[in-house]
PDB file of C-alpha atoms and ligand atoms in Angstrom:
ATOM      1  CA  MET A  19      26.535  10.529   6.525  1.00  0.00           C
ATOM      2  CA  SER A  20      28.608  10.725   9.697  1.00  0.00           C
ATOM      3  CA  GLN A  21      27.330   9.486  13.027  1.00  0.00           C
ATOM      4  CA  SER A  22      28.425  11.283  16.162  1.00  0.00           C
ATOM      5  CA  THR A  23      27.179   8.539  18.519  1.00  0.00           C
ATOM      6  CA  ALA A  24      28.851   5.608  16.736  1.00  0.00           C
ATOM      7  CA  SER A  25      32.419   4.600  17.519  1.00  0.00           C
ATOM      8  CA  PHE A  26      33.198   3.931  13.850  1.00  0.00           C
ATOM      9  CA  ASP A  27      33.335   5.843  10.548  1.00  0.00           C
ATOM     10  CA  ILE A  28      30.583   5.844   7.918  1.00  0.00           C
ATOM     11  CA  ASN A  29      31.178   7.462   4.529  1.00  0.00           C
ATOM     12  CA  PRO A  30      28.830   7.554   1.523  1.00  0.00           C
ATOM     13  CA  LEU A  31      30.071   5.723  -1.574  1.00  0.00           C
ATOM     14  CA  SER A  32      27.874   7.162  -4.322  1.00  0.00           C
ATOM     15  CA  PRO A  33      25.022   9.672  -4.655  1.00  0.00           C
ATOM     16  CA  ALA A  34      22.627   6.795  -5.419  1.00  0.00           C
ATOM     17  CA  LEU A  35      23.222   4.432  -2.494  1.00  0.00           C
ATOM     18  CA  GLY A  36      25.843   2.722  -0.358  1.00  0.00           C
ATOM     19  CA  ALA A  37      28.175   3.665   2.493  1.00  0.00           C
ATOM     20  CA  GLU A  38      31.538   2.379   3.687  1.00  0.00           C
ATOM     21  CA  VAL A  39      32.002   1.481   7.352  1.00  0.00           C
ATOM     22  CA  ARG A  40      35.460   1.315   8.948  1.00  0.00           C
ATOM     23  CA  GLY A  41      36.802   0.742  12.428  1.00  0.00           C
ATOM     24  CA  ILE A  42      34.426  -1.953  13.637  1.00  0.00           C
ATOM     25  CA  ASP A  43      34.686  -5.710  14.282  1.00  0.00           C
ATOM     26  CA  LEU A  44      31.388  -7.457  13.557  1.00  0.00           C
ATOM     27  CA  ALA A  45      32.436 -10.463  15.689  1.00  0.00           C
ATOM     28  CA  THR A  46      32.413  -8.343  18.881  1.00  0.00           C
ATOM     29  CA  ILE A  47      30.082  -5.456  18.018  1.00  0.00           C
ATOM     30  CA  SER A  48      28.245  -3.809  20.949  1.00  0.00           C
ATOM     31  CA  ASP A  49      24.470  -3.335  21.026  1.00  0.00           C
ATOM     32  CA  ALA A  50      24.857   0.427  20.577  1.00  0.00           C
ATOM     33  CA  ASP A  51      27.118   0.011  17.549  1.00  0.00           C
ATOM     34  CA  PHE A  52      24.814  -2.631  16.123  1.00  0.00           C
ATOM     35  CA  ALA A  53      21.897  -0.179  16.372  1.00  0.00           C
ATOM     36  CA  ALA A  54      24.010   2.449  14.579  1.00  0.00           C
ATOM     37  CA  VAL A  55      24.953  -0.039  11.845  1.00  0.00           C
ATOM     38  CA  GLN A  56      21.305  -0.973  11.371  1.00  0.00           C
ATOM     39  CA  ALA A  57      20.245   2.687  11.149  1.00  0.00           C
ATOM     40  CA  ALA A  58      23.006   3.393   8.609  1.00  0.00           C
ATOM     41  CA  TRP A  59      21.918   0.336   6.651  1.00  0.00           C
ATOM     42  CA  HIS A  60      18.312   1.564   6.404  1.00  0.00           C
ATOM     43  CA  GLU A  61      19.555   4.959   5.313  1.00  0.00           C
ATOM     44  CA  ASN A  62      22.147   3.789   2.763  1.00  0.00           C
ATOM     45  CA  LEU A  63      20.616   0.429   1.626  1.00  0.00           C
ATOM     46  CA  VAL A  64      24.059  -1.161   1.123  1.00  0.00           C
ATOM     47  CA  LEU A  65      26.888  -1.122   3.682  1.00  0.00           C
ATOM     48  CA  VAL A  66      30.450  -2.082   2.813  1.00  0.00           C
ATOM     49  CA  ILE A  67      32.090  -3.057   6.096  1.00  0.00           C
ATOM     50  CA  ARG A  68      35.859  -3.209   5.641  1.00  0.00           C
ATOM     51  CA  ASP A  69      38.658  -5.279   7.176  1.00  0.00           C
ATOM     52  CA  GLN A  70      36.683  -8.132   8.757  1.00  0.00           C
ATOM     53  CA  LYS A  71      38.266 -11.398   9.881  1.00  0.00           C
ATOM     54  CA  ILE A  72      35.456 -13.498  11.220  1.00  0.00           C
ATOM     55  CA  SER A  73      34.576 -17.189  11.651  1.00  0.00           C
ATOM     56  CA  ASP A  74      31.590 -18.632   9.807  1.00  0.00           C
ATOM     57  CA  GLU A  75      29.784 -18.996  13.135  1.00  0.00           C
ATOM     58  CA  ASP A  76      30.377 -15.330  14.085  1.00  0.00           C
ATOM     59  CA  PHE A  77      29.390 -14.223  10.585  1.00  0.00           C
ATOM     60  CA  LEU A  78      26.094 -16.122  10.971  1.00  0.00           C
ATOM     61  CA  SER A  79      25.576 -14.775  14.529  1.00  0.00           C
ATOM     62  CA  PHE A  80      26.053 -11.202  13.347  1.00  0.00           C
ATOM     63  CA  SER A  81      23.652 -11.818  10.442  1.00  0.00           C
ATOM     64  CA  ALA A  82      21.065 -13.281  12.844  1.00  0.00           C
ATOM     65  CA  ARG A  83      20.946  -9.998  14.776  1.00  0.00           C
ATOM     66  CA  LEU A  84      19.050  -8.602  11.778  1.00  0.00           C
ATOM     67  CA  GLY A  85      16.454 -11.385  12.022  1.00  0.00           C
ATOM     68  CA  ALA A  86      16.063 -15.171  11.756  1.00  0.00           C
ATOM     69  CA  LEU A  87      18.291 -16.654   9.082  1.00  0.00           C
ATOM     70  CA  ASP A  88      17.024 -18.221   5.875  1.00  0.00           C
ATOM     71  CA  LEU A  89      18.374 -21.498   4.593  1.00  0.00           C
ATOM     72  CA  ALA A  90      20.848 -21.126   1.741  1.00  0.00           C
ATOM     73  CA  PRO A  91      19.133 -21.361  -1.673  1.00  0.00           C
ATOM     74  CA  ILE A  92      19.200 -24.751  -3.334  1.00  0.00           C
ATOM     75  CA  THR A  93      22.318 -25.391  -5.369  1.00  0.00           C
ATOM     76  CA  VAL A  94      22.506 -26.523  -8.971  1.00  0.00           C
ATOM     77  CA  THR A  95      23.324 -30.034  -7.679  1.00  0.00           C
ATOM     78  CA  GLY A  96      20.527 -29.931  -5.066  1.00  0.00           C
ATOM     79  CA  LYS A  97      23.016 -30.505  -2.198  1.00  0.00           C
ATOM     80  CA  PRO A  98      23.710 -28.023   0.633  1.00  0.00           C
ATOM     81  CA  TYR A  99      27.025 -26.149   0.421  1.00  0.00           C
ATOM     82  CA  ILE A 100      28.197 -26.940   3.962  1.00  0.00           C
ATOM     83  CA  PRO A 101      25.944 -29.593   5.581  1.00  0.00           C
ATOM     84  CA  GLU A 102      26.797 -28.470   9.175  1.00  0.00           C
ATOM     85  CA  LEU A 103      25.934 -24.831   8.349  1.00  0.00           C
ATOM     86  CA  PRO A 104      22.773 -24.972   6.216  1.00  0.00           C
ATOM     87  CA  HIS A 105      22.319 -21.180   6.479  1.00  0.00           C
ATOM     88  CA  LEU A 106      25.660 -20.494   4.844  1.00  0.00           C
ATOM     89  CA  ALA A 107      25.921 -20.316   1.059  1.00  0.00           C
ATOM     90  CA  VAL A 108      29.276 -20.489  -0.697  1.00  0.00           C
ATOM     91  CA  ILE A 109      29.660 -18.259  -3.756  1.00  0.00           C
ATOM     92  CA  SER A 110      32.733 -19.327  -5.698  1.00  0.00           C
ATOM     93  CA  ASN A 111      34.255 -20.354  -8.997  1.00  0.00           C
ATOM     94  CA  VAL A 112      36.786 -22.627  -7.239  1.00  0.00           C
ATOM     95  CA  VAL A 113      36.763 -26.302  -8.244  1.00  0.00           C
ATOM     96  CA  GLU A 114      38.333 -28.867  -5.883  1.00  0.00           C
ATOM     97  CA  ASP A 115      38.675 -32.539  -6.838  1.00  0.00           C
ATOM     98  CA  GLY A 116      36.467 -31.927  -9.849  1.00  0.00           C
ATOM     99  CA  GLN A 117      33.660 -30.469  -7.680  1.00  0.00           C
ATOM    100  CA  ALA A 118      32.597 -26.817  -7.597  1.00  0.00           C
ATOM    101  CA  ILE A 119      32.828 -25.739  -3.926  1.00  0.00           C
ATOM    102  CA  GLY A 120      30.187 -23.037  -4.377  1.00  0.00           C
ATOM    103  CA  GLY A 121      27.433 -21.686  -6.545  1.00  0.00           C
ATOM    104  CA  LEU A 122      27.059 -18.802  -9.018  1.00  0.00           C
ATOM    105  CA  GLY A 123      30.722 -19.371  -9.703  1.00  0.00           C
ATOM    106  CA  ASN A 124      31.338 -18.389 -13.262  1.00  0.00           C
ATOM    107  CA  SER A 125      31.071 -15.256 -15.263  1.00  0.00           C
ATOM    108  CA  GLU A 126      28.577 -12.502 -15.179  1.00  0.00           C
ATOM    109  CA  LEU A 127      25.395 -12.373 -13.115  1.00  0.00           C
ATOM    110  CA  ILE A 128      22.423 -10.417 -14.396  1.00  0.00           C
ATOM    111  CA  TRP A 129      20.616  -7.765 -12.335  1.00  0.00           C
ATOM    112  CA  HIS A 130      18.479  -9.436  -9.683  1.00  0.00           C
ATOM    113  CA  THR A 131      16.988  -9.404  -6.207  1.00  0.00           C
ATOM    114  CA  ASP A 132      17.842 -12.497  -4.176  1.00  0.00           C
ATOM    115  CA  MET A 133      15.089 -15.112  -4.102  1.00  0.00           C
ATOM    116  CA  SER A 134      12.284 -12.781  -5.174  1.00  0.00           C
ATOM    117  CA  TYR A 135      10.716 -15.921  -6.659  1.00  0.00           C
ATOM    118  CA  ALA A 136       9.971 -17.095  -3.086  1.00  0.00           C
ATOM    119  CA  GLU A 137       6.644 -16.240  -1.454  1.00  0.00           C
ATOM    120  CA  ASN A 138       8.604 -14.703   1.436  1.00  0.00           C
ATOM    121  CA  PRO A 139      11.928 -13.406   0.085  1.00  0.00           C
ATOM    122  CA  PRO A 140      14.856 -12.555   2.409  1.00  0.00           C
ATOM    123  CA  ILE A 141      15.057  -8.968   3.688  1.00  0.00           C
ATOM    124  CA  ALA A 142      18.840  -8.934   3.625  1.00  0.00           C
ATOM    125  CA  SER A 143      21.798 -10.734   2.147  1.00  0.00           C
ATOM    126  CA  LEU A 144      25.338 -10.532   3.523  1.00  0.00           C
ATOM    127  CA  LEU A 145      28.402 -11.451   1.497  1.00  0.00           C
ATOM    128  CA  TYR A 146      31.827 -11.915   3.107  1.00  0.00           C
ATOM    129  CA  SER A 147      34.804 -11.931   0.759  1.00  0.00           C
ATOM    130  CA  LEU A 148      37.587 -14.448   1.458  1.00  0.00           C
ATOM    131  CA  GLU A 149      39.388 -14.494  -1.900  1.00  0.00           C
ATOM    132  CA  VAL A 150      38.964 -12.025  -4.748  1.00  0.00           C
ATOM    133  CA  PRO A 151      40.579 -11.479  -8.148  1.00  0.00           C
ATOM    134  CA  GLU A 152      42.615  -8.300  -8.542  1.00  0.00           C
ATOM    135  CA  THR A 153      40.403  -7.112 -11.374  1.00  0.00           C
ATOM    136  CA  GLY A 154      36.876  -8.006 -12.450  1.00  0.00           C
ATOM    137  CA  GLY A 155      34.078  -9.611 -10.451  1.00  0.00           C
ATOM    138  CA  ASP A 156      32.838  -6.211  -9.223  1.00  0.00           C
ATOM    139  CA  THR A 157      29.318  -6.185  -7.787  1.00  0.00           C
ATOM    140  CA  TRP A 158      26.872  -3.445  -8.762  1.00  0.00           C
ATOM    141  CA  PHE A 159      23.833  -2.272  -6.817  1.00  0.00           C
ATOM    142  CA  CYS A 160      20.909  -0.041  -7.731  1.00  0.00           C
ATOM    143  CA  ASN A 161      18.430   1.861  -5.595  1.00  0.00           C
ATOM    144  CA  MET A 162      14.841   0.749  -6.206  1.00  0.00           C
ATOM    145  CA  TYR A 163      13.298   3.655  -4.265  1.00  0.00           C
ATOM    146  CA  LYS A 164      15.041   6.073  -6.623  1.00  0.00           C
ATOM    147  CA  ALA A 165      14.115   3.892  -9.589  1.00  0.00           C
ATOM    148  CA  TYR A 166      10.463   4.242  -8.639  1.00  0.00           C
ATOM    149  CA  ASP A 167      10.751   7.965  -7.915  1.00  0.00           C
ATOM    150  CA  SER A 168      12.378   8.565 -11.318  1.00  0.00           C
ATOM    151  CA  LEU A 169       9.492   7.062 -13.319  1.00  0.00           C
ATOM    152  CA  PRO A 170       7.277   9.482 -15.264  1.00  0.00           C
ATOM    153  CA  ALA A 171       3.979  10.136 -13.433  1.00  0.00           C
ATOM    154  CA  SER A 172       1.961   8.400 -16.162  1.00  0.00           C
ATOM    155  CA  LEU A 173       4.052   5.240 -15.811  1.00  0.00           C
ATOM    156  CA  LYS A 174       3.730   5.293 -12.014  1.00  0.00           C
ATOM    157  CA  GLN A 175      -0.011   5.469 -12.411  1.00  0.00           C
ATOM    158  CA  ARG A 176      -0.090   2.687 -14.970  1.00  0.00           C
ATOM    159  CA  ILE A 177       1.829   0.205 -12.817  1.00  0.00           C
ATOM    160  CA  ALA A 178       0.411   1.163  -9.405  1.00  0.00           C
ATOM    161  CA  THR A 179      -1.688  -1.958  -8.881  1.00  0.00           C
ATOM    162  CA  LEU A 180      -0.045  -4.445 -11.266  1.00  0.00           C
ATOM    163  CA  THR A 181       1.669  -7.639 -10.129  1.00  0.00           C
ATOM    164  CA  CYS A 182       4.645  -9.511 -11.519  1.00  0.00           C
ATOM    165  CA  LYS A 183       5.561 -13.190 -11.742  1.00  0.00           C
ATOM    166  CA  HIS A 184       9.092 -14.073 -10.523  1.00  0.00           C
ATOM    167  CA  ASP A 185      10.604 -17.183 -12.154  1.00  0.00           C
ATOM    168  CA  SER A 186      12.031 -19.687  -9.644  1.00  0.00           C
ATOM    169  CA  SER A 187      13.462 -22.120 -12.174  1.00  0.00           C
ATOM    170  CA  HIS A 188      16.665 -20.220 -13.067  1.00  0.00           C
ATOM    171  CA  ASN A 189      19.409 -18.620 -11.002  1.00  0.00           C
ATOM    172  CA  SER A 190      21.005 -15.251 -11.738  1.00  0.00           C
ATOM    173  CA  ALA A 191      23.720 -16.943 -13.823  1.00  0.00           C
ATOM    174  CA  GLY A 192      20.945 -18.247 -16.107  1.00  0.00           C
ATOM    175  CA  GLU A 193      21.377 -21.871 -14.945  1.00  0.00           C
ATOM    176  CA  THR A 194      18.349 -24.116 -14.421  1.00  0.00           C
ATOM    177  CA  ARG A 195      17.925 -25.142 -10.779  1.00  0.00           C
ATOM    178  CA  LYS A 196      17.869 -28.806  -9.825  1.00  0.00           C
ATOM    179  CA  GLY A 197      14.422 -30.342 -10.220  1.00  0.00           C
ATOM    180  CA  PHE A 198      13.040 -27.658 -12.539  1.00  0.00           C
ATOM    181  CA  ALA A 199      12.031 -28.096 -16.147  1.00  0.00           C
ATOM    182  CA  ASP A 200      13.868 -26.132 -18.804  1.00  0.00           C
ATOM    183  CA  GLY A 201      12.117 -24.252 -21.586  1.00  0.00           C
ATOM    184  CA  PHE A 202       8.494 -23.205 -21.333  1.00  0.00           C
ATOM    185  CA  THR A 203       5.877 -23.408 -24.061  1.00  0.00           C
ATOM    186  CA  SER A 204       3.569 -20.972 -22.269  1.00  0.00           C
ATOM    187  CA  ARG A 205       4.114 -18.433 -19.511  1.00  0.00           C
ATOM    188  CA  ASP A 206       1.543 -20.215 -17.347  1.00  0.00           C
ATOM    189  CA  GLU A 207       4.123 -22.965 -16.831  1.00  0.00           C
ATOM    190  CA  ILE A 208       6.670 -20.638 -15.219  1.00  0.00           C
ATOM    191  CA  PRO A 209       6.955 -21.467 -11.505  1.00  0.00           C
ATOM    192  CA  GLY A 210       7.480 -18.842  -8.797  1.00  0.00           C
ATOM    193  CA  ALA A 211       5.835 -16.224  -6.612  1.00  0.00           C
ATOM    194  CA  VAL A 212       3.747 -13.255  -7.714  1.00  0.00           C
ATOM    195  CA  HIS A 213       4.490  -9.906  -6.008  1.00  0.00           C
ATOM    196  CA  PRO A 214       3.178  -6.350  -6.471  1.00  0.00           C
ATOM    197  CA  LEU A 215       5.278  -4.305  -8.914  1.00  0.00           C
ATOM    198  CA  VAL A 216       5.209  -1.376  -6.510  1.00  0.00           C
ATOM    199  CA  CYS A 217       5.605  -2.506  -2.908  1.00  0.00           C
ATOM    200  CA  GLN A 218       5.604  -0.643   0.364  1.00  0.00           C
ATOM    201  CA  HIS A 219       8.883  -1.082   2.224  1.00  0.00           C
ATOM    202  CA  PRO A 220       7.826  -2.238   5.700  1.00  0.00           C
ATOM    203  CA  ALA A 221      10.630  -0.405   7.555  1.00  0.00           C
ATOM    204  CA  THR A 222      10.432   2.956   5.779  1.00  0.00           C
ATOM    205  CA  GLY A 223       6.869   2.955   4.377  1.00  0.00           C
ATOM    206  CA  ARG A 224       8.239   4.214   1.044  1.00  0.00           C
ATOM    207  CA  PRO A 225       7.058   2.875  -2.359  1.00  0.00           C
ATOM    208  CA  VAL A 226       9.663   0.710  -4.020  1.00  0.00           C
ATOM    209  CA  LEU A 227       9.859  -0.935  -7.441  1.00  0.00           C
ATOM    210  CA  TYR A 228      10.097  -4.696  -7.097  1.00  0.00           C
ATOM    211  CA  LEU A 229      11.313  -6.322 -10.303  1.00  0.00           C
ATOM    212  CA  GLY A 230      13.298  -9.408  -9.194  1.00  0.00           C
ATOM    213  CA  ARG A 231      14.955 -10.161 -12.521  1.00  0.00           C
ATOM    214  CA  ARG A 232      14.089  -9.690 -16.153  1.00  0.00           C
ATOM    215  CA  GLU A 233      14.351 -13.263 -17.466  1.00  0.00           C
ATOM    216  CA  ASN A 234      10.929 -14.977 -17.698  1.00  0.00           C
ATOM    217  CA  ALA A 235       9.259 -12.202 -15.691  1.00  0.00           C
ATOM    218  CA  TYR A 236       5.796 -11.143 -16.752  1.00  0.00           C
ATOM    219  CA  ILE A 237       3.013  -8.875 -15.596  1.00  0.00           C
ATOM    220  CA  VAL A 238       0.113 -11.072 -14.633  1.00  0.00           C
ATOM    221  CA  GLU A 239      -2.650  -8.636 -15.583  1.00  0.00           C
ATOM    222  CA  LEU A 240      -1.351  -7.943 -19.130  1.00  0.00           C
ATOM    223  CA  PRO A 241      -1.087  -9.995 -22.326  1.00  0.00           C
ATOM    224  CA  ASP A 242       2.440 -11.098 -23.154  1.00  0.00           C
ATOM    225  CA  HIS A 243       3.389  -8.439 -25.719  1.00  0.00           C
ATOM    226  CA  GLU A 244       2.143  -5.594 -23.514  1.00  0.00           C
ATOM    227  CA  SER A 245       3.863  -7.075 -20.491  1.00  0.00           C
ATOM    228  CA  GLU A 246       7.194  -7.318 -22.367  1.00  0.00           C
ATOM    229  CA  ALA A 247       7.017  -3.720 -23.610  1.00  0.00           C
ATOM    230  CA  LEU A 248       6.061  -2.363 -20.196  1.00  0.00           C
ATOM    231  CA  LEU A 249       8.746  -4.318 -18.338  1.00  0.00           C
ATOM    232  CA  ASP A 250      11.377  -3.143 -20.834  1.00  0.00           C
ATOM    233  CA  GLU A 251      10.287   0.436 -20.311  1.00  0.00           C
ATOM    234  CA  ILE A 252      10.399   0.166 -16.509  1.00  0.00           C
ATOM    235  CA  TRP A 253      13.791  -1.572 -16.575  1.00  0.00           C
ATOM    236  CA  SER A 254      15.248   1.168 -18.778  1.00  0.00           C
ATOM    237  CA  HIS A 255      14.719   3.645 -15.907  1.00  0.00           C
ATOM    238  CA  THR A 256      16.050   1.379 -13.197  1.00  0.00           C
ATOM    239  CA  THR A 257      19.658   0.336 -13.718  1.00  0.00           C
ATOM    240  CA  ARG A 258      21.086   3.612 -15.020  1.00  0.00           C
ATOM    241  CA  PRO A 259      24.612   4.473 -13.871  1.00  0.00           C
ATOM    242  CA  GLU A 260      23.358   7.462 -11.868  1.00  0.00           C
ATOM    243  CA  ASN A 261      21.188   5.069  -9.871  1.00  0.00           C
ATOM    244  CA  SER A 262      23.988   2.575  -9.193  1.00  0.00           C
ATOM    245  CA  LEU A 263      26.968   1.782  -7.038  1.00  0.00           C
ATOM    246  CA  ARG A 264      29.927  -0.230  -8.296  1.00  0.00           C
ATOM    247  CA  HIS A 265      31.807  -2.185  -5.648  1.00  0.00           C
ATOM    248  CA  HIS A 266      35.347  -3.426  -6.196  1.00  0.00           C
ATOM    249  CA  TRP A 267      36.050  -6.128  -3.629  1.00  0.00           C
ATOM    250  CA  ARG A 268      38.877  -6.389  -1.125  1.00  0.00           C
ATOM    251  CA  VAL A 269      39.467  -9.436   1.034  1.00  0.00           C
ATOM    252  CA  GLY A 270      37.693  -8.901   4.379  1.00  0.00           C
ATOM    253  CA  ASP A 271      34.786  -6.862   3.002  1.00  0.00           C
ATOM    254  CA  ILE A 272      31.367  -7.742   4.354  1.00  0.00           C
ATOM    255  CA  LEU A 273      28.565  -6.303   2.259  1.00  0.00           C
ATOM    256  CA  MET A 274      25.047  -6.200   3.615  1.00  0.00           C
ATOM    257  CA  TRP A 275      22.242  -5.089   1.355  1.00  0.00           C
ATOM    258  CA  ASP A 276      18.556  -4.482   1.813  1.00  0.00           C
ATOM    259  CA  ASN A 277      17.107  -6.998  -0.588  1.00  0.00           C
ATOM    260  CA  ARG A 278      13.701  -5.266  -0.621  1.00  0.00           C
ATOM    261  CA  CYS A 279      14.880  -1.995  -2.139  1.00  0.00           C
ATOM    262  CA  THR A 280      18.017  -2.852  -4.157  1.00  0.00           C
ATOM    263  CA  MET A 281      18.989  -5.099  -7.040  1.00  0.00           C
ATOM    264  CA  HIS A 282      22.526  -6.256  -7.778  1.00  0.00           C
ATOM    265  CA  ARG A 283      24.588  -7.783 -10.562  1.00  0.00           C
ATOM    266  CA  ARG A 284      28.167  -8.947 -11.039  1.00  0.00           C
ATOM    267  CA  ASP A 285      30.804  -8.287 -13.675  1.00  0.00           C
ATOM    268  CA  ASP A 286      32.548 -11.125 -15.397  1.00  0.00           C
ATOM    269  CA  PHE A 287      36.025 -12.085 -14.183  1.00  0.00           C
ATOM    270  CA  ASN A 288      38.956 -14.216 -15.274  1.00  0.00           C
ATOM    271  CA  GLN A 289      38.092 -17.835 -14.512  1.00  0.00           C
ATOM    272  CA  ASN A 290      41.767 -18.654 -13.947  1.00  0.00           C
ATOM    273  CA  THR A 291      41.645 -16.518 -10.804  1.00  0.00           C
ATOM    274  CA  ARG A 292      40.004 -17.523  -7.499  1.00  0.00           C
ATOM    275  CA  ARG A 293      36.951 -15.826  -6.046  1.00  0.00           C
ATOM    276  CA  LEU A 294      35.431 -17.108  -2.789  1.00  0.00           C
ATOM    277  CA  MET A 295      32.658 -15.570  -0.685  1.00  0.00           C
ATOM    278  CA  HIS A 296      30.418 -16.767   2.123  1.00  0.00           C
ATOM    279  CA  ARG A 297      26.843 -15.569   2.192  1.00  0.00           C
ATOM    280  CA  SER A 298      23.973 -15.444   4.668  1.00  0.00           C
ATOM    281  CA  GLN A 299      20.397 -14.335   4.271  1.00  0.00           C
ATOM    282  CA  VAL A 300      17.842 -12.942   6.692  1.00  0.00           C
ATOM    283  CA  LYS A 301      14.261 -14.199   6.431  1.00  0.00           C
ATOM    284  CA  GLY A 302      11.552 -11.844   5.346  1.00  0.00           C
ATOM    285  CA  ARG A 303       7.887 -11.607   4.487  1.00  0.00           C
ATOM    286  CA  ALA A 304       6.166 -10.796   1.218  1.00  0.00           C
ATOM    287  CA  MET A 305       5.809  -7.031   0.894  1.00  0.00           C
ATOM    288  CA  ALA A 306       2.378  -5.436   0.636  1.00  0.00           C
ATOM    289  CA  PRO A 307       1.413  -3.336  -2.383  1.00  0.00           C
ATOM    290  CA  ALA A 308       2.115   0.393  -1.954  1.00  0.00           C
ATOM    291  CA  TYR A 309      -1.203   1.164  -3.668  1.00  0.00           C
ATOM    292  CA  THR A 310      -4.447  -0.790  -3.808  1.00  0.00           C
TER     293      THR A 310
HETATM  294  C1  OGA B 419      24.676 -13.337  -4.494  1.00  0.00           C
HETATM  295  C2  OGA B 419      25.225 -12.589  -5.625  1.00  0.00           C
HETATM  296  C3  OGA B 419      27.149 -11.404  -6.340  1.00  0.00           C
HETATM  297  C4  OGA B 419      28.622 -11.593  -6.388  1.00  0.00           C
HETATM  298  O1  OGA B 419      25.450 -13.943  -3.763  1.00  0.00           O
HETATM  299  O2  OGA B 419      23.448 -13.314  -4.324  1.00  0.00           O
HETATM  300  O3  OGA B 419      24.476 -12.122  -6.440  1.00  0.00           O
HETATM  301  O4  OGA B 419      29.288 -10.569  -6.556  1.00  0.00           O
HETATM  302  N1  OGA B 419      26.540 -12.443  -5.639  1.00  0.00           N
HETATM  303  O5  OGA B 419      29.095 -12.716  -6.281  1.00  0.00           O
HETATM  304 MN1   MN B 420      22.378 -12.282  -5.657  1.00  0.00          MN
END
């Protein structure tokens, strides 16, 4: 897409989703350019905004133009990342004085939507890259509108009014969060929110698949074995390469993604290299079912 009214460049990154934005400074963005960024974001689901050099405060102020900010998710240790900036999460593998300075630091992250286990998950997440390895640690995104649209009609019908449990006890690196039990003897013990499997996106009105993450997820209305088989079938349509975008990071990238209609995952990377990102999240509301 190119925008004649905007003072910056927008170029699509893949047929599935995502666009790159150049020639803009998010610390000083005008109202008109902000409106153009927001429109491009709704259209492309993920924006990669290049060449930013921005303070934490300006990063949070820009994020807050999309809506009130959410607190950073609880860390594995239960402590905030930066006590003075409780809305800022640090995503890093860097260890200083024997202490990890951030969360989700090591290795691969599985496909997920941020905080779908909350009753009111964030509408957006923004990730600002400060240090990145030369290779590895790429972040992948998939388009959950297209995932829904690509399902066979019979499957769409079958899942139209089902709901799914989203486990809050583990993060996307598979670690158990502070204060949660590990290992469940029955699925009824799994904590977390229940959301419709097919939601209506409040900004676009379009039906969207809402899966959260695969681990410990189950369909409330179905017995376990049927739920497992159905979730596996749905997932097999969702994260295909033709429905994905692969992002290789440069320092100064700010990525903003619509957390209601995308999932993301991360490739492994060499743990002897440094990777450091700051993240913000914009508060949202539970989405309504697309069908009742
Ligand atoms: C996140 C996340 C991906 C990455 O911050 O929510 O999933 O590439 N990060 O670090
Ligand atoms: Mn995430």
